[in-house]
Tab-separated table of C-alpha atoms in Angstrom:
chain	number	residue	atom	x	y	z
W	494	UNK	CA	75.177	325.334	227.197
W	495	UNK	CA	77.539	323.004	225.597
W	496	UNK	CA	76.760	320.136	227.142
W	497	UNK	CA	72.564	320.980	226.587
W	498	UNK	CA	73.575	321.652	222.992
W	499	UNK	CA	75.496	318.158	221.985
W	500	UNK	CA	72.625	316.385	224.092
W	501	UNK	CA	70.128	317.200	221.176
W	502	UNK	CA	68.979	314.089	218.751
W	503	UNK	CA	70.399	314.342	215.254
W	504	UNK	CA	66.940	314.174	214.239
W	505	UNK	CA	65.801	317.067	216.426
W	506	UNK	CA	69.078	319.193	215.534
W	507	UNK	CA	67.964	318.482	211.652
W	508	UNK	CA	64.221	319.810	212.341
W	509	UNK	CA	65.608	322.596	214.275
W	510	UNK	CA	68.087	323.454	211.666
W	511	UNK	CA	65.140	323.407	208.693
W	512	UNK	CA	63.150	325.724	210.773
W	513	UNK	CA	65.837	328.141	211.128
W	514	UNK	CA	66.831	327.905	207.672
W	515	UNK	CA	63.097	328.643	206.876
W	516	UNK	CA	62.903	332.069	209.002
W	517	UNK	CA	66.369	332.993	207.737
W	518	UNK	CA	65.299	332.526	204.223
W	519	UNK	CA	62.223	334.743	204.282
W	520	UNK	CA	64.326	337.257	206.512
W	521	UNK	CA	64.142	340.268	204.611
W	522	UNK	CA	67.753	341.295	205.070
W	523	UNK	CA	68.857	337.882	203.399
W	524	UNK	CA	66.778	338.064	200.590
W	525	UNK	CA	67.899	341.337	199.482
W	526	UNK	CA	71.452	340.013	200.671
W	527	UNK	CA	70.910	336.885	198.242
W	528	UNK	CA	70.958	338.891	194.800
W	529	UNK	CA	73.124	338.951	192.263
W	530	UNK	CA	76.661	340.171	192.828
W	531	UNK	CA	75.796	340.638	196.665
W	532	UNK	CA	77.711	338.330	199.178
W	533	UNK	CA	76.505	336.697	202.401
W	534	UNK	CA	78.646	334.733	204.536
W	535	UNK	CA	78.054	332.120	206.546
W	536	UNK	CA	79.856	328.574	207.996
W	537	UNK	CA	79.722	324.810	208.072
W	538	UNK	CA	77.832	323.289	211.574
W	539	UNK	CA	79.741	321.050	213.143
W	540	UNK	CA	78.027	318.495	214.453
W	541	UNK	CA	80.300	317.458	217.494
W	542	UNK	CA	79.672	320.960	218.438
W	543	UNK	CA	75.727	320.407	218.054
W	544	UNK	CA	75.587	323.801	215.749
W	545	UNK	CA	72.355	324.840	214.197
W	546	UNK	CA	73.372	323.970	210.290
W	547	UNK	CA	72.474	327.359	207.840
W	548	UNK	CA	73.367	325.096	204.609
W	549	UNK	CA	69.768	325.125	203.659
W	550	UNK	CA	69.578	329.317	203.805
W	551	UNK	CA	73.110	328.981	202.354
W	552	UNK	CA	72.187	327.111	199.417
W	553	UNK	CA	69.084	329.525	199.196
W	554	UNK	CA	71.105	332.464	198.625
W	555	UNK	CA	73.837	330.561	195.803
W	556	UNK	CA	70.311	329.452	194.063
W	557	UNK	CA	69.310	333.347	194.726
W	558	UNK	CA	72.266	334.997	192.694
W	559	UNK	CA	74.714	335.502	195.485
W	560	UNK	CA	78.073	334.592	196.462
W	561	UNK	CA	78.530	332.578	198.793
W	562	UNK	CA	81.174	332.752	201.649
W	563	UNK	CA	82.886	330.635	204.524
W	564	UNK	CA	85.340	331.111	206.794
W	565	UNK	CA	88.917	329.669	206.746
W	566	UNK	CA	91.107	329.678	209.578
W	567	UNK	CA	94.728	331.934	208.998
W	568	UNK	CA	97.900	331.640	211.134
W	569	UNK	CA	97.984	335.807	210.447
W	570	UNK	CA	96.227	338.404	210.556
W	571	UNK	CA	93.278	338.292	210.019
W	572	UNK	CA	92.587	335.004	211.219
W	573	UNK	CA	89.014	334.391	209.939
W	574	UNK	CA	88.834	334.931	206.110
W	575	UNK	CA	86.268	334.492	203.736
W	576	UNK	CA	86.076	332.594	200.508
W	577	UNK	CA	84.226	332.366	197.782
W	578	UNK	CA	82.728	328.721	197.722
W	579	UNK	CA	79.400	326.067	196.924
W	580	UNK	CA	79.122	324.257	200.536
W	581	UNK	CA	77.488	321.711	197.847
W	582	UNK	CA	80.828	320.314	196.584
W	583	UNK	CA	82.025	318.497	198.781
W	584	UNK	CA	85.447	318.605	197.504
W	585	UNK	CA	85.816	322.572	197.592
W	586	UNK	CA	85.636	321.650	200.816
W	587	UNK	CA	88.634	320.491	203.692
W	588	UNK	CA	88.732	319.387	207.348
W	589	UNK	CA	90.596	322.894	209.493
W	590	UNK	CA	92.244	323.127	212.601
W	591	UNK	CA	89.476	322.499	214.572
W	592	UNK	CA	88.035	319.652	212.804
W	593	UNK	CA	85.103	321.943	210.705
W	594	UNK	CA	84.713	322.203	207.086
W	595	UNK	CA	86.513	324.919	205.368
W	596	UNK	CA	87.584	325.995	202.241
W	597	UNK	CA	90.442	325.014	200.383
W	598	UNK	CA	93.319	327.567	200.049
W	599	UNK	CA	93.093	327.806	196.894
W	600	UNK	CA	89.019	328.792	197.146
W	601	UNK	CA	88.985	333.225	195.551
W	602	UNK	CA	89.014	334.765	199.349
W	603	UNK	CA	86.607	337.759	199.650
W	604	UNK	CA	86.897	341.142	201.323
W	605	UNK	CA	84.911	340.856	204.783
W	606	UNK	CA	83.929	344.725	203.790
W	607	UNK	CA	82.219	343.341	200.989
W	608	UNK	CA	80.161	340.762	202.928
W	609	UNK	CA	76.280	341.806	202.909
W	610	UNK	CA	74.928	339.538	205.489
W	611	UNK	CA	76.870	337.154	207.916
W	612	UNK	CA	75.695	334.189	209.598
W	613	UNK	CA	77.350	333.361	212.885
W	614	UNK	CA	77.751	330.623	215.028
W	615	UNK	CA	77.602	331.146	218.756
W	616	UNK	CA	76.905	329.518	222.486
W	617	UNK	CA	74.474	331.880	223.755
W	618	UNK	CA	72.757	335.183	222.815
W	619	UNK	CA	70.803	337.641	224.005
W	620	UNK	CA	67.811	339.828	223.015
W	621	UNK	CA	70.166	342.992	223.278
W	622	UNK	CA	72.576	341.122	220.427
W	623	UNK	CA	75.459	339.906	222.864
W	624	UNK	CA	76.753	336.293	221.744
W	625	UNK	CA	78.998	333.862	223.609
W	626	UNK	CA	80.911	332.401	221.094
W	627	UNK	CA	83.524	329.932	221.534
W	628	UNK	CA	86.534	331.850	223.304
W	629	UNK	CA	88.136	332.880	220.089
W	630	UNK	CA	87.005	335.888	219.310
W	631	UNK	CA	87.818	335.256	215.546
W	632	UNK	CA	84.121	336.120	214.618
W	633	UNK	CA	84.183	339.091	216.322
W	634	UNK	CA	87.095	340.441	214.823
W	635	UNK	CA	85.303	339.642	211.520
W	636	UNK	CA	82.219	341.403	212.326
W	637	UNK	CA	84.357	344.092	213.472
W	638	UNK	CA	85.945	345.156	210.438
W	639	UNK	CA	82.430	344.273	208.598
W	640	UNK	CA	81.546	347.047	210.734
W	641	UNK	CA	84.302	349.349	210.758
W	642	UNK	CA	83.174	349.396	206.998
W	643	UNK	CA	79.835	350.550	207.543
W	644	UNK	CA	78.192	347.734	206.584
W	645	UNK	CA	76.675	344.181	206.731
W	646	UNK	CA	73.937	342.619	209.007
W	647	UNK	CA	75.159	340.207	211.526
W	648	UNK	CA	72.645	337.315	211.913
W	649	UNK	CA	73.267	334.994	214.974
W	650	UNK	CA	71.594	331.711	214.772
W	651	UNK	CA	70.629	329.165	217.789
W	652	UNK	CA	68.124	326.918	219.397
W	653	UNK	CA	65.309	328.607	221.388
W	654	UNK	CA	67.228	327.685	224.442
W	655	UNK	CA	70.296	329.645	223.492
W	656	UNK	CA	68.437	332.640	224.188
W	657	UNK	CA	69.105	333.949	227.536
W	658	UNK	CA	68.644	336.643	229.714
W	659	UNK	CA	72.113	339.011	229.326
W	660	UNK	CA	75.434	337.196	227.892
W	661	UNK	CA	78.482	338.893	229.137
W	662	UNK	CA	79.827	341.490	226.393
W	663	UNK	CA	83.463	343.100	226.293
W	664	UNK	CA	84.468	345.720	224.548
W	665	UNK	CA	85.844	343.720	221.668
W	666	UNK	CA	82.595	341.698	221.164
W	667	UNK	CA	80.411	342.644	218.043
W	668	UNK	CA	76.763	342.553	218.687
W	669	UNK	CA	74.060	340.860	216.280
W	670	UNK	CA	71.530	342.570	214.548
W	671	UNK	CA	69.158	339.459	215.336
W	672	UNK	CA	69.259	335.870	216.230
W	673	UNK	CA	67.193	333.124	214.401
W	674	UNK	CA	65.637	330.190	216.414
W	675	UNK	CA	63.600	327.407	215.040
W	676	UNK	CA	60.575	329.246	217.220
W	677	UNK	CA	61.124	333.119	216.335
W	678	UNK	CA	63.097	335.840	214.403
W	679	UNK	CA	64.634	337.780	217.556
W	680	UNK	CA	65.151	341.694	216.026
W	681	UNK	CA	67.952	342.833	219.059
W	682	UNK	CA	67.722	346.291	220.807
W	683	UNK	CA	70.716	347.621	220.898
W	684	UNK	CA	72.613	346.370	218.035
W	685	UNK	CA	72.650	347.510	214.443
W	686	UNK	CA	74.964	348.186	211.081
């Protein structure tokens, strides 16, 4: 999936991502995510990684009234926190471990029980709400205390192609509420805050 991913034109990655960013702005659950003092969180694509890019929906949502927050990598527990941050300014912005866009240390960091709505990044999903993600597990641990507080809506986002038939699930892995595509709005069966 990878390898299918990165072997998308920059051009057709950019379409794909404006199509995406246009279902996930009209998506019910992010508008009313997108107010005033709400939060949704989301991340920067990286492009060697051939990622579907939500800054569009992101900047949406800042424009909307809501806070804004991405993920920064942590040597402890837990290792995927959110801060507060404009994915506009470039220099709010650093290079992290892995070579993606994060915020700066200094950036207000924000309880994941607060978060609204979260965008995630992932290899694969299914209609159920499984997602392959990278190995990690860092955004499932994130979407698992979002849950554990009895709230948020998990929103995976992909290329049509990501979608297949059943992706393996553990018991560790948080399911999404729905995947966006730059074809359809996929509501999953199974899943749900």
């Amino acid at each position: 999936m990878t390898e299918r991913r990165q072997k998308v034109s920059s051009e057709d990655r950019t379409r794909a991502s404006a199509a995406v960013s246009a279902y996930l702005e009209a998506l019910p659950e992010l508008v009313a995510a997108s107010a005033p003092g709400r939060t949704v969180a989301g991340f920067m694509a990286l492009a060697a990684r051939g990622e579907i890019d939500p800054a569009s929906a992101l900047a949406a949502s800042r424009a909307r009234g809501a806070r804004v927050a991405l993920p920064r990598l942590s040597a402890q527990p837990p290792r995927l926190r959110f801060h507060d941050v404009d994915p506009a300014q470039p220099a709010a912005l650093a290079p992290g471990p892995y070579g993606v866009l994060e915020p700066r240390p200094s950036a207000p960091e924000v309880d994941v029980a607060g978060i609204d709505l979260m965008i995630l990044p992932g290899l694969a999903f299914d209609r159920a709400g499984n997602r392959l993600g990278y190995g990690g597990g860092y955004y499932d641990e994130a979407a698992g205390r979002l849950r554990a507080a009895g709230r948020g809506f998990l929103v995976g986002v992909a290329f049509d192609f990501q979608i297949v038939e059943r992706c393996p699930a553990g018991v560790d892995d948080v399911p999404v509420d729905c995947v966006v595509t730059e074809r359809e709005v996929v509501r999953c069966a199974g899943a749900g805050a």
